[in-house]
C-alpha cells in the first residue's frame, strides 16, 4: 500500500515510520510512505500555508492553492489513492473503517491545522473525512498516525504468523478476553487453571465467555446490534439460568430472614 501524508510538519512522521509494526511493514515491502510538506507547494517567499477567514472571526484557515497543487501532484502519481481529510467533523473511525481502508491500494492523508482547510478543497479533492473521536486536536497529524497504525496491522502479511488481527477486540464486535503470560503466580494472583490445562476446546470456550462478559460489562452498546452465534446464545442462556437460580436462592434467604426463620 502507498501512503502519503500531506502536512506542514513532515518531521513528525520520521519516528512513526521507524518503529514497531509500521517499520516492519515498510521493511517487508508491504507499505510505502511519503510525508509531503505542504510548504513545498507554496509560491511565496515565506511559504505561507494559512490565511484569515472570509467573514471574520478568530483563527486561520489553510489556503487552498498549496493543498490543491500538492493533491493534484499526488493524485497524478497515485490515481488509485483515496484522499482522506483528518477532521473532527469526519466519519467516526472504527475497526470496520480500518478494515475497509486496509483493502485500498493507496491512501492520501490531508492533515489540517488551525481552524481547518478551505471548503473548496473538501468539495473538489477529498474523498472521505475521518474523525478519530469527539475531541479537537491541534492538527490532523496524530489522527493520521492513529488511522495508519490501525490500518497497517490489518494488511495481509504484516502481522505474519501471529495472525492476531482476526481475534482483535472489535473485530467481531466483542472486546477481547483477558491475556496472561509468565509468571504463573504474580503478586499472589494465579493464571486461570483452564489456560494451563492444555484443553484447547475449554480454552476457546473460556475465551469466548470472557469476551462476552467483558463486552457486556464494559461496552454493552456493542452487543445491541450484534448477531450472536449459536454457541454464544447457549452461553448467554446458561448465564441467565445461573443468575435466575442465584436470585431465587437469595430472595428465599431474604424472605426467611424477614420472617425471622
Ligand atoms: N483534527 C483535529 N481533531 C481531529 C480529530 N478528532 N479527528 C481527526 N482529525 C482531527
PDB file of C-alpha atoms and ligand atoms in Angstrom:
ATOM      1  CA  UNK A   1       0.000   0.000   0.000  1.00  0.00           C
ATOM      2  CA  UNK A   2       1.113   3.507  -0.827  1.00  0.00           C
ATOM      3  CA  UNK A   3       0.534   6.047   1.947  1.00  0.00           C
ATOM      4  CA  UNK A   4       1.158   9.755   1.519  1.00  0.00           C
ATOM      5  CA  UNK A   5       0.592  12.329   4.235  1.00  0.00           C
ATOM      6  CA  UNK A   6       0.145  15.999   3.457  1.00  0.00           C
ATOM      7  CA  UNK A   7       1.293  18.050   6.394  1.00  0.00           C
ATOM      8  CA  UNK A   8       3.138  21.183   7.415  1.00  0.00           C
ATOM      9  CA  UNK A   9       5.053  19.035   9.943  1.00  0.00           C
ATOM     10  CA  UNK A  10       6.535  16.157   7.936  1.00  0.00           C
ATOM     11  CA  UNK A  11       9.246  15.632  10.594  1.00  0.00           C
ATOM     12  CA  UNK A  12       6.569  14.316  12.974  1.00  0.00           C
ATOM     13  CA  UNK A  13       6.327  11.190  10.829  1.00  0.00           C
ATOM     14  CA  UNK A  14      10.013  10.155  10.896  1.00  0.00           C
ATOM     15  CA  UNK A  15       9.808   8.436  14.303  1.00  0.00           C
ATOM     16  CA  UNK A  16       6.414   6.985  13.428  1.00  0.00           C
ATOM     17  CA  UNK A  17       7.693   5.243  10.282  1.00  0.00           C
ATOM     18  CA  UNK A  18      10.701   3.854  12.123  1.00  0.00           C
ATOM     19  CA  UNK A  19       9.148   1.845  14.958  1.00  0.00           C
ATOM     20  CA  UNK A  20       7.266  -1.399  15.544  1.00  0.00           C
ATOM     21  CA  UNK A  21       4.846  -2.936  13.101  1.00  0.00           C
ATOM     22  CA  UNK A  22       4.803   0.140  10.843  1.00  0.00           C
ATOM     23  CA  UNK A  23       8.536  -0.126  10.399  1.00  0.00           C
ATOM     24  CA  UNK A  24       8.247  -3.866   9.803  1.00  0.00           C
ATOM     25  CA  UNK A  25       5.573  -3.269   7.147  1.00  0.00           C
ATOM     26  CA  UNK A  26       7.864  -0.816   5.357  1.00  0.00           C
ATOM     27  CA  UNK A  27      10.868  -3.130   5.576  1.00  0.00           C
ATOM     28  CA  UNK A  28       8.770  -6.061   4.391  1.00  0.00           C
ATOM     29  CA  UNK A  29       7.704  -4.119   1.287  1.00  0.00           C
ATOM     30  CA  UNK A  30       4.019  -4.004   2.335  1.00  0.00           C
ATOM     31  CA  UNK A  31       3.977  -0.261   2.854  1.00  0.00           C
ATOM     32  CA  UNK A  32       5.457   2.718   1.014  1.00  0.00           C
ATOM     33  CA  UNK A  33       5.317   6.025   2.848  1.00  0.00           C
ATOM     34  CA  UNK A  34       5.762   9.643   1.958  1.00  0.00           C
ATOM     35  CA  UNK A  35       5.339  12.625   4.298  1.00  0.00           C
ATOM     36  CA  UNK A  36       4.832  15.546   1.932  1.00  0.00           C
ATOM     37  CA  UNK A  37       5.475  19.086   3.127  1.00  0.00           C
ATOM     38  CA  UNK A  38       2.606  21.347   2.042  1.00  0.00           C
ATOM     39  CA  UNK A  39       5.019  24.290   2.174  1.00  0.00           C
ATOM     40  CA  UNK A  40       6.859  22.823  -0.824  1.00  0.00           C
ATOM     41  CA  UNK A  41       3.762  23.705  -2.867  1.00  0.00           C
ATOM     42  CA  UNK A  42       3.597  27.361  -1.885  1.00  0.00           C
ATOM     43  CA  UNK A  43       4.858  30.055  -4.238  1.00  0.00           C
ATOM     44  CA  UNK A  44       5.615  32.940  -1.912  1.00  0.00           C
ATOM     45  CA  UNK A  45       8.912  33.687  -0.234  1.00  0.00           C
ATOM     46  CA  UNK A  46       7.605  32.877   3.272  1.00  0.00           C
ATOM     47  CA  UNK A  47       5.937  29.616   2.255  1.00  0.00           C
ATOM     48  CA  UNK A  48       2.630  30.650   3.826  1.00  0.00           C
ATOM     49  CA  UNK A  49       0.008  27.892   4.129  1.00  0.00           C
ATOM     50  CA  UNK A  50      -2.729  29.741   6.065  1.00  0.00           C
ATOM     51  CA  UNK A  51      -4.765  32.918   5.803  1.00  0.00           C
ATOM     52  CA  UNK A  52      -7.525  34.837   7.607  1.00  0.00           C
ATOM     53  CA  UNK A  53     -11.092  33.556   7.236  1.00  0.00           C
ATOM     54  CA  UNK A  54     -13.523  35.394   4.965  1.00  0.00           C
ATOM     55  CA  UNK A  55     -16.327  36.817   7.070  1.00  0.00           C
ATOM     56  CA  UNK A  56     -14.005  37.440  10.007  1.00  0.00           C
ATOM     57  CA  UNK A  57     -13.620  35.557  13.212  1.00  0.00           C
ATOM     58  CA  UNK A  58     -10.669  34.144  15.037  1.00  0.00           C
ATOM     59  CA  UNK A  59      -8.274  31.502  13.826  1.00  0.00           C
ATOM     60  CA  UNK A  60      -6.748  30.874  10.441  1.00  0.00           C
ATOM     61  CA  UNK A  61      -7.747  28.689   7.507  1.00  0.00           C
ATOM     62  CA  UNK A  62      -5.447  26.552   5.374  1.00  0.00           C
ATOM     63  CA  UNK A  63      -5.061  28.160   1.967  1.00  0.00           C
ATOM     64  CA  UNK A  64      -6.450  26.149  -0.945  1.00  0.00           C
ATOM     65  CA  UNK A  65      -3.706  26.672  -3.554  1.00  0.00           C
ATOM     66  CA  UNK A  66      -0.809  24.762  -1.924  1.00  0.00           C
ATOM     67  CA  UNK A  67      -3.147  21.916  -0.940  1.00  0.00           C
ATOM     68  CA  UNK A  68      -4.649  21.731  -4.433  1.00  0.00           C
ATOM     69  CA  UNK A  69      -1.221  21.656  -6.030  1.00  0.00           C
ATOM     70  CA  UNK A  70       0.061  19.003  -3.642  1.00  0.00           C
ATOM     71  CA  UNK A  71      -3.060  16.864  -4.052  1.00  0.00           C
ATOM     72  CA  UNK A  72      -3.005  17.278  -7.815  1.00  0.00           C
ATOM     73  CA  UNK A  73       0.590  16.064  -7.949  1.00  0.00           C
ATOM     74  CA  UNK A  74      -0.079  13.132  -5.631  1.00  0.00           C
ATOM     75  CA  UNK A  75      -3.247  12.072  -7.450  1.00  0.00           C
ATOM     76  CA  UNK A  76      -1.376  12.118 -10.728  1.00  0.00           C
ATOM     77  CA  UNK A  77       1.277   9.803  -9.288  1.00  0.00           C
ATOM     78  CA  UNK A  78      -1.248   7.617  -7.468  1.00  0.00           C
ATOM     79  CA  UNK A  79      -4.559   7.801  -9.359  1.00  0.00           C
ATOM     80  CA  UNK A  80      -5.996   4.877  -7.384  1.00  0.00           C
ATOM     81  CA  UNK A  81      -5.377   6.525  -3.987  1.00  0.00           C
ATOM     82  CA  UNK A  82      -8.273   7.760  -1.832  1.00  0.00           C
ATOM     83  CA  UNK A  83      -7.826  11.140  -0.218  1.00  0.00           C
ATOM     84  CA  UNK A  84      -8.836  11.377   3.423  1.00  0.00           C
ATOM     85  CA  UNK A  85      -9.197  14.612   5.328  1.00  0.00           C
ATOM     86  CA  UNK A  86      -8.497  14.265   9.048  1.00  0.00           C
ATOM     87  CA  UNK A  87     -11.083  16.397  10.820  1.00  0.00           C
ATOM     88  CA  UNK A  88     -13.229  16.178  13.964  1.00  0.00           C
ATOM     89  CA  UNK A  89     -16.224  16.692  11.632  1.00  0.00           C
ATOM     90  CA  UNK A  90     -15.486  13.443   9.806  1.00  0.00           C
ATOM     91  CA  UNK A  91     -16.935   9.950   9.846  1.00  0.00           C
ATOM     92  CA  UNK A  92     -16.082   8.314  13.203  1.00  0.00           C
ATOM     93  CA  UNK A  93     -13.106   5.993  12.728  1.00  0.00           C
ATOM     94  CA  UNK A  94     -13.648   2.365  13.740  1.00  0.00           C
ATOM     95  CA  UNK A  95     -12.145  -1.082  13.276  1.00  0.00           C
ATOM     96  CA  UNK A  96     -14.561  -1.541  10.386  1.00  0.00           C
ATOM     97  CA  UNK A  97     -13.259   1.588   8.637  1.00  0.00           C
ATOM     98  CA  UNK A  98      -9.703   0.376   9.277  1.00  0.00           C
ATOM     99  CA  UNK A  99     -10.501  -2.933   7.551  1.00  0.00           C
ATOM    100  CA  UNK A 100     -12.126  -1.073   4.660  1.00  0.00           C
ATOM    101  CA  UNK A 101      -9.048   1.142   4.195  1.00  0.00           C
ATOM    102  CA  UNK A 102      -6.662  -1.825   4.516  1.00  0.00           C
ATOM    103  CA  UNK A 103      -8.037  -3.110   1.219  1.00  0.00           C
ATOM    104  CA  UNK A 104      -7.069   0.066  -0.691  1.00  0.00           C
ATOM    105  CA  UNK A 105      -4.012   0.417  -2.894  1.00  0.00           C
ATOM    106  CA  UNK A 106      -3.224   3.936  -1.818  1.00  0.00           C
ATOM    107  CA  UNK A 107      -4.244   6.463   0.846  1.00  0.00           C
ATOM    108  CA  UNK A 108      -3.546  10.186   0.938  1.00  0.00           C
ATOM    109  CA  UNK A 109      -3.993  11.798   4.340  1.00  0.00           C
ATOM    110  CA  UNK A 110      -4.620  15.530   4.491  1.00  0.00           C
ATOM    111  CA  UNK A 111      -3.687  16.904   7.890  1.00  0.00           C
ATOM    112  CA  UNK A 112      -5.429  20.164   8.638  1.00  0.00           C
ATOM    113  CA  UNK A 113      -4.117  22.683  11.144  1.00  0.00           C
ATOM    114  CA  UNK A 114      -5.660  25.877  12.532  1.00  0.00           C
ATOM    115  CA  UNK A 115      -9.444  26.133  12.034  1.00  0.00           C
ATOM    116  CA  UNK A 116      -9.400  23.709   9.101  1.00  0.00           C
ATOM    117  CA  UNK A 117      -8.964  23.733   5.347  1.00  0.00           C
ATOM    118  CA  UNK A 118     -10.691  25.914   2.744  1.00  0.00           C
ATOM    119  CA  UNK A 119     -14.046  24.268   1.938  1.00  0.00           C
ATOM    120  CA  UNK A 120     -13.324  24.192  -1.802  1.00  0.00           C
ATOM    121  CA  UNK A 121     -10.576  21.673  -1.131  1.00  0.00           C
ATOM    122  CA  UNK A 122     -13.083  19.470   0.671  1.00  0.00           C
ATOM    123  CA  UNK A 123     -15.540  19.743  -2.224  1.00  0.00           C
ATOM    124  CA  UNK A 124     -13.037  19.187  -5.008  1.00  0.00           C
ATOM    125  CA  UNK A 125     -10.296  16.919  -3.681  1.00  0.00           C
ATOM    126  CA  UNK A 126     -11.475  14.999  -0.613  1.00  0.00           C
ATOM    127  CA  UNK A 127     -12.980  11.510  -0.962  1.00  0.00           C
ATOM    128  CA  UNK A 128     -13.721  10.960   2.717  1.00  0.00           C
ATOM    129  CA  UNK A 129     -13.479  12.832   6.020  1.00  0.00           C
ATOM    130  CA  UNK A 130     -12.384  10.918   9.105  1.00  0.00           C
ATOM    131  CA  UNK A 131     -12.539  11.776  12.805  1.00  0.00           C
ATOM    132  CA  UNK A 132     -10.747   9.716  15.448  1.00  0.00           C
ATOM    133  CA  UNK A 133     -13.049  10.924  18.218  1.00  0.00           C
ATOM    134  CA  UNK A 134     -15.169  13.721  19.584  1.00  0.00           C
ATOM    135  CA  UNK A 135     -12.351  15.986  20.664  1.00  0.00           C
ATOM    136  CA  UNK A 136     -10.295  18.589  18.854  1.00  0.00           C
ATOM    137  CA  UNK A 137      -6.583  18.058  18.259  1.00  0.00           C
ATOM    138  CA  UNK A 138      -4.249  20.850  17.198  1.00  0.00           C
ATOM    139  CA  UNK A 139      -3.835  19.154  13.826  1.00  0.00           C
ATOM    140  CA  UNK A 140      -4.605  16.055  11.822  1.00  0.00           C
ATOM    141  CA  UNK A 141      -1.125  14.508  12.099  1.00  0.00           C
ATOM    142  CA  UNK A 142      -1.762  12.412  15.225  1.00  0.00           C
ATOM    143  CA  UNK A 143      -5.130  11.373  13.811  1.00  0.00           C
ATOM    144  CA  UNK A 144      -3.461  10.256  10.569  1.00  0.00           C
ATOM    145  CA  UNK A 145      -0.953   8.204  12.571  1.00  0.00           C
ATOM    146  CA  UNK A 146      -3.767   6.554  14.515  1.00  0.00           C
ATOM    147  CA  UNK A 147      -5.540   5.599  11.295  1.00  0.00           C
ATOM    148  CA  UNK A 148      -2.360   4.407   9.555  1.00  0.00           C
ATOM    149  CA  UNK A 149      -1.371   2.347  12.604  1.00  0.00           C
ATOM    150  CA  UNK A 150      -4.755   0.618  12.782  1.00  0.00           C
ATOM    151  CA  UNK A 151      -4.834   0.025   9.002  1.00  0.00           C
ATOM    152  CA  UNK A 152      -1.287  -1.280   8.588  1.00  0.00           C
ATOM    153  CA  UNK A 153      -1.689  -4.127  11.059  1.00  0.00           C
ATOM    154  CA  UNK A 154      -4.711  -5.361   9.097  1.00  0.00           C
ATOM    155  CA  UNK A 155      -2.886  -5.552   5.786  1.00  0.00           C
ATOM    156  CA  UNK A 156      -2.295  -9.131   4.632  1.00  0.00           C
ATOM    157  CA  UNK A 157       1.148 -10.414   5.600  1.00  0.00           C
ATOM    158  CA  UNK A 158       2.007  -7.590   8.002  1.00  0.00           C
ATOM    159  CA  UNK A 159       1.314  -9.398  11.283  1.00  0.00           C
ATOM    160  CA  UNK A 160       2.733 -12.576   9.755  1.00  0.00           C
ATOM    161  CA  UNK A 161       2.266 -15.832  11.620  1.00  0.00           C
ATOM    162  CA  UNK A 162       0.802 -14.083  14.642  1.00  0.00           C
ATOM    163  CA  UNK A 163      -2.438 -13.704  12.697  1.00  0.00           C
ATOM    164  CA  UNK A 164      -3.768 -11.870  15.708  1.00  0.00           C
ATOM    165  CA  UNK A 165      -5.826  -9.233  13.890  1.00  0.00           C
ATOM    166  CA  UNK A 166      -8.667 -11.697  13.306  1.00  0.00           C
ATOM    167  CA  UNK A 167      -9.063 -12.069  17.091  1.00  0.00           C
ATOM    168  CA  UNK A 168      -8.766  -8.379  17.940  1.00  0.00           C
ATOM    169  CA  UNK A 169     -11.162  -6.534  20.159  1.00  0.00           C
ATOM    170  CA  UNK A 170     -13.928  -5.125  17.908  1.00  0.00           C
ATOM    171  CA  UNK A 171     -13.040  -7.498  15.036  1.00  0.00           C
ATOM    172  CA  UNK A 172     -16.415  -9.142  15.659  1.00  0.00           C
ATOM    173  CA  UNK A 173     -17.991  -6.518  17.899  1.00  0.00           C
ATOM    174  CA  UNK A 174     -16.610  -8.134  21.029  1.00  0.00           C
ATOM    175  CA  UNK A 175     -13.942  -6.878  23.405  1.00  0.00           C
ATOM    176  CA  UNK A 176     -11.082  -9.344  23.714  1.00  0.00           C
ATOM    177  CA  UNK A 177     -10.759 -11.864  26.556  1.00  0.00           C
ATOM    178  CA  UNK A 178      -8.086 -11.385  29.257  1.00  0.00           C
ATOM    179  CA  UNK A 179      -4.447 -12.240  28.462  1.00  0.00           C
ATOM    180  CA  UNK A 180      -1.824 -13.772  30.748  1.00  0.00           C
ATOM    181  CA  UNK A 181       1.866 -14.576  30.442  1.00  0.00           C
ATOM    182  CA  UNK A 182       4.548 -15.864  32.817  1.00  0.00           C
ATOM    183  CA  UNK A 183       4.987 -15.973  35.771  1.00  0.00           C
ATOM    184  CA  UNK A 184       2.155 -18.331  36.645  1.00  0.00           C
ATOM    185  CA  UNK A 185       1.656 -16.598  40.002  1.00  0.00           C
ATOM    186  CA  UNK A 186       2.203 -12.847  40.188  1.00  0.00           C
ATOM    187  CA  UNK A 187       1.759 -10.898  43.436  1.00  0.00           C
ATOM    188  CA  UNK A 188      -0.311 -13.778  44.765  1.00  0.00           C
ATOM    189  CA  UNK A 189      -2.601 -13.927  41.726  1.00  0.00           C
ATOM    190  CA  UNK A 190      -2.659 -17.086  39.629  1.00  0.00           C
ATOM    191  CA  UNK A 191      -3.301 -17.554  35.958  1.00  0.00           C
ATOM    192  CA  UNK A 192      -6.733 -19.271  35.488  1.00  0.00           C
ATOM    193  CA  UNK A 193      -6.278 -23.076  35.600  1.00  0.00           C
ATOM    194  CA  UNK A 194      -8.039 -23.642  32.289  1.00  0.00           C
ATOM    195  CA  UNK A 195      -5.261 -21.798  30.422  1.00  0.00           C
ATOM    196  CA  UNK A 196      -2.711 -24.301  31.717  1.00  0.00           C
ATOM    197  CA  UNK A 197      -4.970 -27.321  31.126  1.00  0.00           C
ATOM    198  CA  UNK A 198      -3.896 -27.878  27.520  1.00  0.00           C
ATOM    199  CA  UNK A 199      -7.591 -28.441  26.692  1.00  0.00           C
ATOM    200  CA  UNK A 200      -7.942 -26.278  23.584  1.00  0.00           C
ATOM    201  CA  UNK A 201     -11.729 -26.521  23.372  1.00  0.00           C
ATOM    202  CA  UNK A 202     -12.075 -25.494  27.025  1.00  0.00           C
ATOM    203  CA  UNK A 203      -9.643 -22.605  26.476  1.00  0.00           C
ATOM    204  CA  UNK A 204     -11.574 -21.402  23.416  1.00  0.00           C
ATOM    205  CA  UNK A 205     -14.832 -21.548  25.412  1.00  0.00           C
ATOM    206  CA  UNK A 206     -13.266 -19.707  28.359  1.00  0.00           C
ATOM    207  CA  UNK A 207     -12.022 -17.004  25.995  1.00  0.00           C
ATOM    208  CA  UNK A 208     -15.387 -16.617  24.303  1.00  0.00           C
ATOM    209  CA  UNK A 209     -17.172 -16.397  27.684  1.00  0.00           C
ATOM    210  CA  UNK A 210     -14.585 -13.840  28.799  1.00  0.00           C
ATOM    211  CA  UNK A 211     -15.057 -11.774  25.659  1.00  0.00           C
ATOM    212  CA  UNK A 212     -18.829 -11.830  26.098  1.00  0.00           C
ATOM    213  CA  UNK A 213     -18.796 -10.871  29.759  1.00  0.00           C
ATOM    214  CA  UNK A 214     -16.227  -8.119  29.245  1.00  0.00           C
ATOM    215  CA  UNK A 215     -18.247  -6.683  26.388  1.00  0.00           C
ATOM    216  CA  UNK A 216     -21.427  -6.895  28.464  1.00  0.00           C
ATOM    217  CA  UNK A 217     -19.776  -5.068  31.370  1.00  0.00           C
ATOM    218  CA  UNK A 218     -17.591  -2.558  29.519  1.00  0.00           C
ATOM    219  CA  UNK A 219     -19.291  -1.937  26.174  1.00  0.00           C
ATOM    220  CA  UNK A 220     -22.906  -3.166  26.254  1.00  0.00           C
ATOM    221  CA  UNK A 221     -23.631  -0.886  23.270  1.00  0.00           C
ATOM    222  CA  UNK A 222     -21.619  -3.266  21.062  1.00  0.00           C
ATOM    223  CA  UNK A 223     -23.956  -6.147  21.862  1.00  0.00           C
ATOM    224  CA  UNK A 224     -27.166  -4.406  20.879  1.00  0.00           C
ATOM    225  CA  UNK A 225     -26.672  -4.784  17.120  1.00  0.00           C
ATOM    226  CA  UNK A 226     -24.589  -7.939  17.165  1.00  0.00           C
ATOM    227  CA  UNK A 227     -25.626 -11.196  15.550  1.00  0.00           C
ATOM    228  CA  UNK A 228     -24.867 -13.895  18.114  1.00  0.00           C
ATOM    229  CA  UNK A 229     -23.677 -17.364  17.143  1.00  0.00           C
ATOM    230  CA  UNK A 230     -25.492 -20.479  18.387  1.00  0.00           C
ATOM    231  CA  UNK A 231     -22.650 -21.121  20.863  1.00  0.00           C
ATOM    232  CA  UNK A 232     -22.877 -17.581  22.203  1.00  0.00           C
ATOM    233  CA  UNK A 233     -26.632 -17.912  22.685  1.00  0.00           C
ATOM    234  CA  UNK A 234     -26.024 -21.141  24.620  1.00  0.00           C
ATOM    235  CA  UNK A 235     -23.533 -19.329  26.864  1.00  0.00           C
ATOM    236  CA  UNK A 236     -25.945 -16.432  27.463  1.00  0.00           C
ATOM    237  CA  UNK A 237     -28.769 -18.875  28.283  1.00  0.00           C
ATOM    238  CA  UNK A 238     -26.519 -20.700  30.749  1.00  0.00           C
ATOM    239  CA  UNK A 239     -25.675 -17.397  32.493  1.00  0.00           C
ATOM    240  CA  UNK A 240     -29.294 -16.413  32.523  1.00  0.00           C
ATOM    241  CA  UNK A 241     -30.232 -19.740  34.135  1.00  0.00           C
ATOM    242  CA  UNK A 242     -27.447 -19.460  36.722  1.00  0.00           C
ATOM    243  CA  UNK A 243     -28.440 -15.885  37.541  1.00  0.00           C
ATOM    244  CA  UNK A 244     -32.090 -16.903  37.857  1.00  0.00           C
ATOM    245  CA  UNK A 245     -31.134 -19.677  40.314  1.00  0.00           C
ATOM    246  CA  UNK A 246     -28.962 -17.275  42.302  1.00  0.00           C
ATOM    247  CA  UNK A 247     -31.773 -14.723  42.501  1.00  0.00           C
ATOM    248  CA  UNK A 248     -34.236 -17.402  43.656  1.00  0.00           C
ATOM    249  CA  UNK A 249     -31.896 -18.643  46.404  1.00  0.00           C
ATOM    250  CA  UNK A 250     -31.121 -15.108  47.547  1.00  0.00           C
ATOM    251  CA  UNK A 251     -34.732 -13.939  47.577  1.00  0.00           C
ATOM    252  CA  UNK A 252     -35.743 -17.062  49.529  1.00  0.00           C
ATOM    253  CA  UNK A 253     -32.991 -16.240  52.084  1.00  0.00           C
ATOM    254  CA  UNK A 254     -34.154 -12.660  52.226  1.00  0.00           C
ATOM    255  CA  UNK A 255     -37.760 -13.716  52.883  1.00  0.00           C
ATOM    256  CA  UNK A 256     -36.569 -16.189  55.562  1.00  0.00           C
ATOM    257  CA  UNK A 257     -34.637 -13.505  57.408  1.00  0.00           C
ATOM    258  CA  UNK A 258     -37.567 -11.103  57.204  1.00  0.00           C
ATOM    259  CA  UNK A 259     -39.898 -13.687  58.710  1.00  0.00           C
ATOM    260  CA  UNK A 260     -37.316 -14.460  61.432  1.00  0.00           C
ATOM    261  CA  UNK A 261     -36.710 -18.069  60.316  1.00  0.00           C
TER     262      UNK A 261
HETATM  263  N1  LIG B   1      -8.060  17.044  13.672  1.00  0.00           N
HETATM  264  C1  LIG B   1      -8.340  17.681  14.829  1.00  0.00           C
HETATM  265  N2  LIG B   1      -9.083  16.934  15.633  1.00  0.00           N
HETATM  266  C2  LIG B   1      -9.289  15.747  14.972  1.00  0.00           C
HETATM  267  C3  LIG B   1      -9.996  14.574  15.286  1.00  0.00           C
HETATM  268  N3  LIG B   1     -10.659  14.427  16.440  1.00  0.00           N
HETATM  269  N4  LIG B   1     -10.007  13.573  14.391  1.00  0.00           N
HETATM  270  C4  LIG B   1      -9.374  13.727  13.205  1.00  0.00           C
HETATM  271  N5  LIG B   1      -8.688  14.822  12.856  1.00  0.00           N
HETATM  272  C5  LIG B   1      -8.641  15.838  13.728  1.00  0.00           C
END
